[in-house]
Coordinates of C-alpha atoms and ligand atoms in Angstrom, one line a residue:
X1 CA 144.8 80.7 58.5
X2 CA 141.2 79.8 57.4
X3 CA 138.5 81.5 59.4
X4 CA 134.8 81.1 59.7
X5 CA 132.2 83.8 59.9
X6 CA 129.0 83.0 61.7
X7 CA 126.0 85.4 61.5
X8 CA 123.6 85.4 64.4
X9 CA 121.3 87.6 66.5
X10 CA 121.3 88.1 70.2
X11 CA 118.3 89.8 71.8
X12 CA 117.3 90.7 68.2
X13 CA 120.6 92.5 67.6
X14 CA 122.6 91.2 64.6
X15 CA 126.2 90.1 65.4
X16 CA 128.8 88.2 63.5
X17 CA 131.6 86.1 64.9
X18 CA 134.9 85.2 63.2
X19 CA 137.2 82.5 64.5
X20 CA 139.9 80.2 63.0
X21 CA 138.5 76.9 61.9
X22 CA 140.9 75.1 64.2
X23 CA 140.5 77.2 67.3
X24 CA 139.6 75.4 70.6
X25 CA 136.0 74.8 71.4
X26 CA 136.2 76.8 74.6
X27 CA 137.3 79.9 72.7
X28 CA 134.3 79.7 70.4
X29 CA 132.0 79.3 73.4
X30 CA 133.7 82.3 75.1
X31 CA 133.3 84.3 72.0
X32 CA 129.5 83.7 71.9
X33 CA 129.3 84.3 75.7
X34 CA 130.8 87.8 75.3
X35 CA 128.7 88.5 72.3
X36 CA 125.7 87.8 74.6
X37 CA 127.2 89.8 77.4
X38 CA 126.6 86.8 79.5
X39 CA 128.2 85.9 82.8
X40 CA 130.3 82.9 83.5
X41 CA 127.3 81.0 85.0
X42 CA 124.7 81.9 82.3
X43 CA 123.6 79.2 80.0
X44 CA 123.8 79.9 76.3
X45 CA 121.6 78.4 73.6
X46 CA 122.2 78.7 69.9
X47 CA 119.3 78.0 67.5
X48 CA 119.5 77.4 63.7
X49 CA 116.9 78.9 61.4
X50 CA 114.8 75.7 61.7
X51 CA 114.6 76.3 65.5
X52 CA 116.8 73.4 66.5
X53 CA 119.4 73.9 69.2
X54 CA 122.9 73.5 67.8
X55 CA 126.3 73.0 69.4
X56 CA 128.5 76.1 69.9
X57 CA 131.7 74.7 68.6
X58 CA 134.4 75.3 65.9
X59 CA 132.4 72.9 63.7
X60 CA 129.5 75.3 63.4
X61 CA 128.1 75.4 59.8
X62 CA 129.0 78.8 58.3
X63 CA 126.0 80.7 57.3
X64 CA 124.9 84.1 55.7
X65 CA 123.3 87.2 57.2
X66 CA 119.9 86.0 55.9
X67 CA 120.2 82.6 57.5
X68 CA 121.1 83.9 60.9
X69 CA 121.4 81.7 63.9
X70 CA 119.7 82.9 67.1
X71 CA 121.7 83.1 70.4
X72 CA 119.8 83.2 73.7
X73 CA 121.0 83.6 77.3
X74 CA 118.7 81.2 79.1
X75 CA 119.4 81.4 82.8
X76 CA 121.9 82.6 85.3
X77 CA 123.1 80.3 88.1
X78 CA 122.2 82.2 91.2
X79 CA 123.8 79.9 93.7
X80 CA 126.6 82.2 94.4
X81 CA 126.4 85.2 96.6
X82 CA 124.0 87.9 95.6
X83 CA 124.7 89.0 92.1
X84 CA 127.7 86.7 91.8
X85 CA 130.6 89.0 92.6
X86 CA 133.7 87.1 91.9
X87 CA 136.0 88.8 89.5
X88 CA 138.8 86.3 89.3
X89 CA 140.9 87.5 86.4
X90 CA 139.4 85.8 83.3
X91 CA 135.8 86.7 84.2
X92 CA 136.5 90.3 85.2
X93 CA 135.4 91.7 81.9
X94 CA 132.4 89.3 81.9
X95 CA 131.2 90.5 85.3
X96 CA 131.6 94.1 84.1
X97 CA 129.6 93.2 81.0
X98 CA 127.0 91.3 83.0
X99 CA 126.2 94.4 85.0
X100 CA 126.5 96.6 82.0
X101 CA 123.9 94.2 80.6
X102 CA 121.6 95.0 83.4
X103 CA 121.2 98.4 82.0
X104 CA 120.3 97.2 78.5
X105 CA 118.5 94.0 78.4
X106 CA 115.0 93.6 79.8
X107 CA 115.9 90.4 81.7
X108 CA 117.4 90.6 85.2
X109 CA 116.5 94.2 85.6
X110 CA 115.3 96.2 88.5
X111 CA 111.6 96.4 87.9
X112 CA 109.3 98.8 89.6
X113 CA 106.2 97.9 91.5
X114 CA 103.9 99.2 88.8
X115 CA 105.7 97.4 86.2
X116 CA 105.7 94.2 88.1
X117 CA 102.0 94.6 88.5
X118 CA 101.8 95.2 84.7
X119 CA 103.7 92.1 84.0
X120 CA 101.4 90.2 86.3
X121 CA 98.5 91.4 84.3
X122 CA 97.3 94.2 86.5
X123 CA 97.3 97.7 85.3
X124 CA 97.5 99.7 88.5
X125 CA 97.3 103.1 87.1
X126 CA 94.3 102.3 84.9
X127 CA 92.6 100.6 87.9
X128 CA 93.3 103.7 89.9
X129 CA 91.9 106.0 87.2
X130 CA 88.8 103.9 86.9
X131 CA 88.4 104.0 90.7
X132 CA 88.9 107.8 90.7
X133 CA 86.3 108.2 88.0
X134 CA 83.9 106.0 89.8
X135 CA 84.5 107.8 93.1
X136 CA 83.9 111.2 91.4
X137 CA 80.6 110.0 89.9
X138 CA 79.4 108.5 93.1
X139 CA 80.5 111.5 95.1
X140 CA 78.4 113.8 92.8
X141 CA 75.4 111.5 93.0
X142 CA 75.6 110.4 96.6
X143 CA 77.6 113.1 98.3
X144 CA 80.1 110.8 100.0
X145 CA 82.5 108.0 99.0
X146 CA 80.8 104.7 99.6
X147 CA 82.5 102.2 101.7
X148 CA 82.9 99.7 98.8
X149 CA 84.9 102.3 96.7
X150 CA 86.9 103.2 99.8
X151 CA 87.7 99.6 100.4
X152 CA 88.8 99.0 96.8
X153 CA 91.0 102.0 97.0
X154 CA 92.6 100.7 100.1
X155 CA 93.2 97.4 98.4
X156 CA 94.9 99.0 95.4
X157 CA 97.1 101.0 97.7
X158 CA 98.1 98.1 99.8
X159 CA 98.9 96.1 96.7
X160 CA 101.1 98.9 95.4
X161 CA 102.8 99.1 98.8
X162 CA 103.4 95.3 98.8
X163 CA 105.0 95.5 95.4
X164 CA 107.1 98.4 96.2
X165 CA 108.3 96.8 99.4
X166 CA 110.0 94.0 97.4
X167 CA 111.0 96.1 94.5
X168 CA 114.6 96.2 95.7
X169 CA 114.8 92.5 95.7
X170 CA 114.3 92.2 91.9
X171 CA 117.9 91.3 91.4
X172 CA 117.2 88.0 93.1
X173 CA 115.8 87.0 89.8
X174 CA 112.3 86.5 91.2
X175 CA 110.8 88.9 88.6
X176 CA 113.0 87.8 85.8
X177 CA 110.4 85.9 83.9
X178 CA 107.9 88.6 84.3
X179 CA 110.1 91.2 82.8
X180 CA 110.9 89.1 79.8
X181 CA 108.6 89.1 76.8
X182 CA 107.7 92.3 75.1
X183 CA 108.0 94.9 77.8
X184 CA 109.0 98.2 76.3
X185 CA 112.1 100.0 77.5
X186 CA 111.1 102.2 80.4
X187 CA 112.6 104.7 82.9
X188 CA 113.4 101.9 85.3
X189 CA 116.4 101.2 83.2
X190 CA 117.9 104.2 84.8
X191 CA 117.6 102.7 88.2
X192 CA 121.0 102.0 89.7
X193 CA 122.4 98.6 89.7
X194 CA 124.7 97.1 92.4
X195 CA 127.8 97.4 90.3
X196 CA 128.7 100.7 88.7
X197 CA 128.1 100.9 85.0
X198 CA 130.8 101.8 82.6
X199 CA 129.0 105.0 81.6
X200 CA 128.7 106.0 85.2
X201 CA 132.4 105.4 85.8
X202 CA 133.5 107.2 82.7
X203 CA 131.4 110.2 83.5
X204 CA 132.9 110.5 86.9
X205 CA 136.4 109.8 85.7
X206 CA 136.2 112.7 83.2
X207 CA 134.9 115.1 85.8
X208 CA 137.6 114.0 88.2
X209 CA 140.4 114.4 85.7
X210 CA 139.1 117.8 84.7
X211 CA 138.9 118.9 88.3
X212 CA 142.1 117.4 89.5
X213 CA 144.1 120.1 87.8
X214 CA 142.3 122.8 89.7
X215 CA 143.8 124.1 92.9
X216 CA 141.8 123.2 96.1
X217 CA 141.6 126.2 98.4
X218 CA 143.5 126.4 101.7
X219 CA 140.2 126.8 103.5
X220 CA 138.9 123.4 102.1
X221 CA 142.3 121.8 102.9
X222 CA 142.0 122.8 106.5
X223 CA 138.4 121.9 106.8
X224 CA 139.3 118.4 105.4
X225 CA 141.5 117.9 108.5
X226 CA 138.5 118.1 110.9
X227 CA 135.8 115.6 111.9
X228 CA 133.2 118.2 111.2
X229 CA 133.7 117.8 107.5
X230 CA 130.4 117.3 105.7
X231 CA 130.6 114.6 103.0
X232 CA 127.1 115.2 101.8
X233 CA 128.1 118.5 100.1
X234 CA 130.5 116.8 97.7
X235 CA 129.9 114.7 94.6
X236 CA 132.0 111.6 93.8
X237 CA 134.4 113.3 91.4
X238 CA 135.1 116.0 94.0
X239 CA 135.6 113.4 96.6
X240 CA 138.3 111.8 94.5
X241 CA 140.0 115.2 94.3
X242 CA 139.8 115.4 98.1
X243 CA 141.4 112.0 98.5
X244 CA 144.2 113.2 96.2
X245 CA 144.6 116.2 98.4
X246 CA 145.1 114.0 101.4
X247 CA 147.9 112.0 99.7
X248 CA 149.5 115.3 98.6
X249 CA 149.2 117.1 101.9
X250 CA 150.6 114.2 103.9
X251 CA 153.6 114.5 101.5
X252 CA 153.1 110.9 100.2
X253 CA 153.5 112.0 96.6
X254 CA 157.1 113.3 97.3
X255 CA 158.1 110.8 100.0
X256 CA 157.0 107.7 98.1
X257 CA 157.6 109.0 94.6
X258 CA 153.9 108.5 93.6
X259 CA 153.2 109.7 90.0
X260 CA 150.0 111.9 90.0
X261 CA 148.5 109.9 87.1
X262 CA 149.0 106.6 88.9
X263 CA 147.3 108.0 92.0
X264 CA 144.4 109.2 89.9
X265 CA 144.1 105.9 88.2
X266 CA 144.3 104.1 91.5
X267 CA 141.6 106.3 93.0
X268 CA 139.4 105.9 90.0
X269 CA 139.7 102.1 90.2
X270 CA 138.9 102.3 93.9
X271 CA 135.8 104.4 93.1
X272 CA 134.8 101.9 90.5
X273 CA 135.0 99.0 92.9
X274 CA 132.7 100.5 95.5
X275 CA 129.2 99.4 94.8
X276 CA 125.9 101.3 94.6
X277 CA 124.6 100.2 98.0
X278 CA 123.0 102.3 100.8
X279 CA 125.9 102.3 103.3
X280 CA 129.1 100.5 102.3
X281 CA 129.6 102.7 99.2
X282 CA 132.3 105.1 98.0
X283 CA 131.1 107.9 100.3
X284 CA 131.6 105.6 103.3
X285 CA 135.1 104.9 102.0
X286 CA 135.7 108.6 101.8
X287 CA 134.3 109.3 105.3
X288 CA 136.4 106.6 106.9
X289 CA 139.5 107.9 105.1
X290 CA 138.7 111.5 106.0
X291 CA 138.3 110.6 109.7
X292 CA 141.6 108.7 109.6
X293 CA 143.2 111.8 107.9
X294 CA 141.6 114.0 110.6
X295 CA 142.9 111.8 113.4
X296 CA 146.4 111.9 111.9
X297 CA 146.4 115.7 112.0
X298 CA 144.6 116.1 115.3
X299 CA 147.0 113.8 117.1
X300 CA 150.1 115.0 115.3
X301 CA 150.8 111.4 114.3
X302 CA 153.4 112.6 111.8
X303 CA 155.7 113.3 114.7
X304 CA 155.1 109.9 116.3
X305 CA 155.0 107.3 113.5
X306 CA 156.9 106.7 110.2
X307 CA 155.5 108.1 107.0
X308 CA 155.1 104.6 105.7
X309 CA 152.8 103.8 108.7
X310 CA 150.6 106.7 107.8
X311 CA 150.6 105.6 104.1
X312 CA 149.4 102.2 105.3
X313 CA 146.7 103.7 107.4
X314 CA 145.3 106.0 104.8
X315 CA 145.4 103.4 102.0
X316 CA 143.8 100.8 104.3
X317 CA 141.0 103.2 105.0
X318 CA 140.6 103.9 101.2
X319 CA 140.4 100.1 100.4
X320 CA 138.8 98.8 103.5
X321 CA 135.3 98.0 102.1
X322 CA 136.1 97.4 98.4
X323 CA 133.3 95.5 96.6
X324 CA 131.1 95.2 99.6
X325 CA 127.7 94.0 98.4
X326 CA 125.6 95.0 101.4
X327 CA 125.4 91.7 103.1
X328 CA 127.5 91.1 106.3
X329 CA 129.7 88.1 107.2
X330 CA 126.8 86.3 109.1
X331 CA 124.9 86.4 105.9
X332 CA 127.8 85.2 103.8
X333 CA 128.4 82.3 106.2
X334 CA 124.7 81.3 106.6
X335 CA 124.0 81.6 102.9
X336 CA 127.2 79.7 102.1
X337 CA 128.2 82.3 99.5
X338 CA 131.3 82.0 97.3
X339 CA 133.1 84.4 99.7
X340 CA 132.4 82.2 102.7
X341 CA 133.5 79.1 100.8
X342 CA 136.6 80.8 99.6
X343 CA 137.7 82.1 103.0
X344 CA 136.4 79.2 105.1
X345 CA 134.0 81.5 107.0
X346 CA 137.0 83.5 108.4
X347 CA 136.2 87.2 107.9
X348 CA 135.0 86.5 104.4
X349 CA 134.2 90.2 103.6
X350 CA 137.3 91.7 105.0
X351 CA 139.5 89.1 103.3
X352 CA 137.7 90.0 100.1
X353 CA 138.0 93.8 100.4
X354 CA 141.7 93.3 101.0
X355 CA 142.2 90.8 98.1
X356 CA 140.4 93.3 95.8
X357 CA 142.7 96.0 97.0
X358 CA 145.8 94.0 96.0
X359 CA 144.3 92.9 92.8
X360 CA 143.9 96.5 91.8
X361 CA 147.5 97.2 92.9
X362 CA 148.8 94.3 90.8
X363 CA 148.1 96.4 87.7
X364 CA 151.1 98.6 87.3
X365 CA 149.1 101.6 86.0
X366 CA 147.2 101.6 89.4
X367 CA 150.1 100.7 91.6
X368 CA 150.8 103.7 93.8
X369 CA 153.6 101.7 95.4
X370 CA 155.3 100.8 92.2
X371 CA 158.4 103.0 92.8
X372 CA 159.1 101.5 96.2
X373 CA 161.8 98.9 97.0
X374 CA 160.5 95.4 97.6
X375 CA 161.0 95.5 101.4
X376 CA 158.8 98.6 101.7
X377 CA 156.1 97.1 99.5
X378 CA 156.1 94.0 101.7
X379 CA 155.8 96.1 104.8
X380 CA 152.9 98.0 103.3
X381 CA 151.2 94.8 102.2
X382 CA 151.5 93.3 105.6
X383 CA 150.2 96.5 107.3
X384 CA 147.2 97.0 105.0
X385 CA 146.2 93.4 105.4
X386 CA 146.4 93.7 109.2
X387 CA 144.4 97.0 109.2
X388 CA 141.6 95.8 106.8
X389 CA 141.2 92.5 108.6
X390 CA 140.9 94.4 111.9
X391 CA 137.7 96.0 110.7
X392 CA 135.8 92.7 111.3
X393 CA 133.6 93.7 114.2
X394 CA 133.6 90.2 115.6
X395 CA 137.2 90.9 116.6
X396 CA 136.2 94.2 118.3
X397 CA 136.6 93.0 121.9
X398 CA 139.9 91.2 121.4
X399 CA 141.5 94.2 119.8
X400 CA 140.2 96.6 122.4
X401 CA 141.4 94.4 125.3
X402 CA 144.8 94.2 123.7
X403 CA 144.9 98.0 123.3
X404 CA 143.9 98.5 126.9
X405 CA 146.6 96.2 128.1
X406 CA 149.4 98.0 126.3
X407 CA 148.2 101.5 127.1
X408 CA 149.8 102.0 130.4
X409 CA 153.3 101.7 128.8
X410 CA 152.5 102.6 125.3
X411 CA 155.6 103.0 123.1
X412 CA 155.4 104.5 119.6
X413 CA 158.7 102.7 118.6
X414 CA 157.4 99.3 119.6
X415 CA 156.2 97.4 116.5
X416 CA 153.5 95.4 118.3
X417 CA 152.2 98.6 120.0
X418 CA 152.1 100.4 116.7
X419 CA 150.2 97.6 115.0
X420 CA 147.5 97.6 117.7
X421 CA 147.2 101.4 117.5
X422 CA 146.9 101.3 113.7
X423 CA 144.1 98.7 114.1
X424 CA 142.3 100.8 116.7
X425 CA 142.6 103.9 114.5
X426 CA 141.0 102.2 111.5
X427 CA 138.3 100.7 113.7
X428 CA 137.6 104.1 115.2
X429 CA 137.4 105.7 111.7
X430 CA 135.2 102.9 110.4
X431 CA 132.4 103.4 112.9
X432 CA 132.9 107.1 113.6
X433 CA 129.8 108.6 112.0
X434 CA 128.4 109.6 115.3
X435 CA 131.5 111.7 116.0
X436 CA 130.3 114.0 113.2
X437 CA 127.8 116.8 113.3
X438 CA 124.2 115.5 113.7
X439 CA 123.3 116.7 110.2
X440 CA 126.1 114.6 108.8
X441 CA 125.7 111.6 111.0
X442 CA 122.0 111.0 111.0
X443 CA 121.6 110.3 107.3
X444 CA 124.4 107.8 107.6
X445 CA 122.4 105.9 110.2
X446 CA 119.4 105.9 107.9
X447 CA 121.6 104.4 105.2
X448 CA 123.0 101.8 107.5
X449 CA 119.6 100.7 108.7
X450 CA 118.4 100.6 105.1
X451 CA 121.2 98.2 104.2
X452 CA 120.5 96.1 107.3
X453 CA 116.8 95.9 106.6
X454 CA 117.5 94.9 103.0
X455 CA 119.6 92.0 104.4
X456 CA 117.0 90.9 106.8
X457 CA 114.4 91.0 104.1
X458 CA 116.5 88.7 102.0
X459 CA 117.3 86.4 105.0
X460 CA 113.5 86.1 105.5
X461 CA 113.0 85.4 101.9
X462 CA 115.7 82.8 101.7
X463 CA 114.8 81.1 105.0
X464 CA 118.1 82.0 106.7
X465 CA 118.5 83.1 110.3
X466 CA 117.5 86.8 110.6
X467 CA 120.2 88.9 112.3
X468 CA 118.2 90.4 115.2
X469 CA 119.6 94.0 115.0
X470 CA 118.7 94.1 111.3
X471 CA 115.1 93.1 111.6
X472 CA 112.9 96.0 110.6
X473 CA 110.2 94.7 112.9
X474 CA 112.4 94.7 115.9
X475 CA 114.8 97.6 115.8
X476 CA 114.2 101.3 115.7
X477 CA 116.7 104.0 115.0
X478 CA 117.1 105.3 118.6
X479 CA 117.0 101.9 120.3
X480 CA 119.8 100.5 118.2
X481 CA 121.9 103.6 118.3
X482 CA 121.8 104.3 122.1
X483 CA 123.0 100.7 122.8
X484 CA 125.7 101.0 120.1
X485 CA 127.0 104.3 121.4
X486 CA 127.0 103.2 125.1
X487 CA 128.5 99.8 124.7
X488 CA 130.6 100.0 121.5
X489 CA 131.5 103.5 120.5
X490 CA 132.2 105.3 123.8
X491 CA 134.3 102.5 125.3
X492 CA 136.4 102.4 122.2
X493 CA 136.8 106.2 121.8
X494 CA 137.5 106.7 125.4
X495 CA 140.5 104.3 125.2
X496 CA 141.9 106.1 122.2
X497 CA 141.4 109.4 124.0
X498 CA 143.5 108.0 126.9
X499 CA 146.4 107.9 124.6
X500 CA 145.5 111.2 122.8
X501 CA 143.6 113.4 125.4
X502 CA 143.1 116.1 122.7
X503 CA 140.6 113.9 121.0
X504 CA 138.1 114.2 123.8
X505 CA 136.6 117.4 122.4
X506 CA 136.8 116.3 118.8
X507 CA 135.3 112.9 118.9
X508 CA 133.9 112.1 122.3
X509 CA 131.9 115.2 122.9
X510 CA 129.9 114.9 119.7
X511 CA 129.3 111.2 120.4
X512 CA 127.9 112.0 123.9
X513 CA 125.7 114.6 122.2
X514 CA 124.4 112.0 119.8
X515 CA 123.7 109.7 122.8
X516 CA 121.5 112.4 124.4
X517 CA 119.8 113.0 121.1
X518 CA 118.9 109.4 120.5
X519 CA 118.0 108.9 124.2
X520 CA 115.5 111.7 123.8
X521 CA 114.2 110.3 120.5
X522 CA 113.8 106.9 122.2
X523 CA 111.8 108.5 125.0
X524 CA 109.6 110.4 122.6
X525 CA 108.9 107.2 120.6
X526 CA 108.0 105.4 123.8
X527 CA 105.6 108.1 124.8
X528 CA 104.0 108.1 121.3
X529 CA 103.6 104.4 121.5
X530 CA 102.0 104.6 124.9
X531 CA 99.6 107.3 123.7
X532 CA 98.7 105.3 120.7
X533 CA 98.0 102.2 122.8
X534 CA 95.9 104.3 125.2
X535 CA 93.8 105.8 122.5
X536 CA 93.4 102.4 120.8
X537 CA 92.3 101.0 124.1
X538 CA 89.8 103.8 124.6
X539 CA 88.5 103.2 121.1
X540 CA 88.1 99.5 121.6
X541 CA 86.3 99.9 124.9
X542 CA 84.0 102.4 123.3
X543 CA 83.3 100.2 120.3
X544 CA 82.8 97.1 122.2
X545 CA 79.2 96.8 123.3
X546 CA 79.1 93.3 124.9
X547 CA 82.5 91.9 125.9
X548 CA 82.8 89.2 128.4
X549 CA 85.6 89.4 130.9
X550 CA 87.7 86.8 129.3
X551 CA 87.5 88.2 125.7
X552 CA 88.2 91.6 127.0
X553 CA 91.4 90.3 128.6
X554 CA 92.6 88.5 125.6
X555 CA 91.9 91.2 123.1
X556 CA 92.2 94.5 124.8
X557 CA 95.6 95.6 125.8
X558 CA 95.7 96.7 129.4
X559 CA 97.4 100.0 129.8
X560 CA 100.7 101.4 128.9
X561 CA 102.8 99.3 131.3
X562 CA 102.1 96.2 129.2
X563 CA 104.1 97.8 126.3
X564 CA 106.9 99.5 128.0
X565 CA 110.1 97.5 127.8
X566 CA 112.0 98.4 131.0
X567 CA 115.5 99.1 129.7
X568 CA 117.9 99.1 132.6
X569 CA 121.0 100.8 131.5
X570 CA 123.1 103.1 133.6
X571 CA 123.7 106.7 132.7
X572 CA 127.0 107.5 131.2
Ligands
BYE601 C1 129.0 98.3 112.4 C2 129.2 97.0 111.8 C3 128.9 96.8 110.5 C4 128.6 97.9 109.7 F1 121.8 98.2 114.3 C5 128.4 99.1 110.2 F2 122.4 99.1 116.1 C6 128.6 99.4 111.5 F3 123.6 97.6 115.4 N1 128.4 100.7 112.0 N2 129.1 101.7 111.6 C7 128.6 102.8 112.2 C8 127.4 101.1 112.9 C9 127.5 102.4 113.0 N3 126.5 100.4 113.6 C10 125.6 101.0 114.4 N4 125.7 102.4 114.5 C11 126.6 103.1 113.8 O1 126.6 104.3 114.0 C12 124.6 100.3 115.2 C13 123.6 99.7 114.3 C14 122.6 100.7 113.7 C15 122.8 98.6 115.0 CL1 129.3 98.5 114.0
ZN602 ZN1 133.6 100.3 106.6

């Protein structure tokens, strides 16, 4: 069949495309789209050597390498959810390529504060150097830094701070134009993008495969069964090995005839589909799964439930936050993202996590359930969907009330009872960080708040309602956590411990400790705030020479009581 060869450049890189003369127009467009590593919503423009835009179609005039066409990716449609996540089959490779692209092309990159300043025409470091030089000179001549130099320094610092405070929002495309042009490649290419890059994944996969043949010690295998396990000590490839150990030590490999290569491939795909975000990342997936694993052993669930129920629970934990982008359901709904539209505002995230899980399992090389009869697969699918959808916190009260109501006559052979228990177990595992040692738990809270603050920043920027507990101006670490532990964690954990009293020491005691710790921190913060207010008052009074009564009242804050919010919460 006759084919055409078209020579063109994309981002200055020479490419050539070959296609049959009679192939469909869409195929030719797709071909150019992948050459440009463009996403499904990007607009492509093809220019001939005269600079005219020409149609990307099978009718393209064949050319030679020295009369190249020029291909440009002009814009991305950013109406979709942040960073357009959908990976419905035909676009899967494009999405991968798109994020791959983030590592290579200067457009749509994460740009650092200094670079943004550079692009804006400011050269922060040279300004700073000049200021330092000036300061030194003046210091030598005058003996002290003059107010004007000090003022300028403060301005440069504050500008840098401002730039850095919005740095993480660069993916919104706000800085896209600025980073185009002739910026040289710079270290910020190494900054992590939301989606994992192919290189990142391959590197971890190789390490994982190398390590998976090594024997994990008995000591680690035992440690893995306890909530004291410290996830921060392990890198991603090791974590994948540990997940493999969980499937092995629960006898899933033998019971469900899971081939080790398929399990490895499945775990790798799971790893790949957790994003680089502060909290809902692969390490969170591991922690939740590890807590579930710990609960299974601590409560001796193997003697109470069927192996298939345990397989459902562990796999649900593994998959429960797949492809989370760091924005919660409220955001999805308010911003009318693709996810909210697709799922009609009903648990958009959880539906998505679950759909991604089964999308992975559709590929036979990843399908750890591929050797099971259809009825078992159906049971597993039903169970996983139930468990993952139960992690939507808006359903928290309903699920807890249901569990309380069946507790007095709990029956491990009753399907409805089992279903609720499984939902409770995944919920407990999902929010169980505070049941871990302080050194493990506290960094997790920092990660969560970082993710929340990011969301509220974006909500402010986009003019959406700001979720109150995510507002960095309103919540502090201890204030948010004491309420959460009192009103969410403890009531939930206590009900589970009613069914399994042995859990008291393993998960309730550490949570109570955490509550004390954050209560103390809250008091300390309060004291600090009062002290600051008092000294500010003192300074103001000292500085103010003539103040009329009314101005004094409106400007000077009147003692610590005015600041102290009186929180009335009973002791637990
Ligand atoms: C929850 C829902 C969604 C995502 F701000 C994460 F006080 C969580 F509300 N988790 N998971 C663990 C948590 C924790 N939320 C909070 N504390 C946790 O330890 C409370 C939040 C910091 C805030 Cl519930
Ligand atoms: Zn989660």
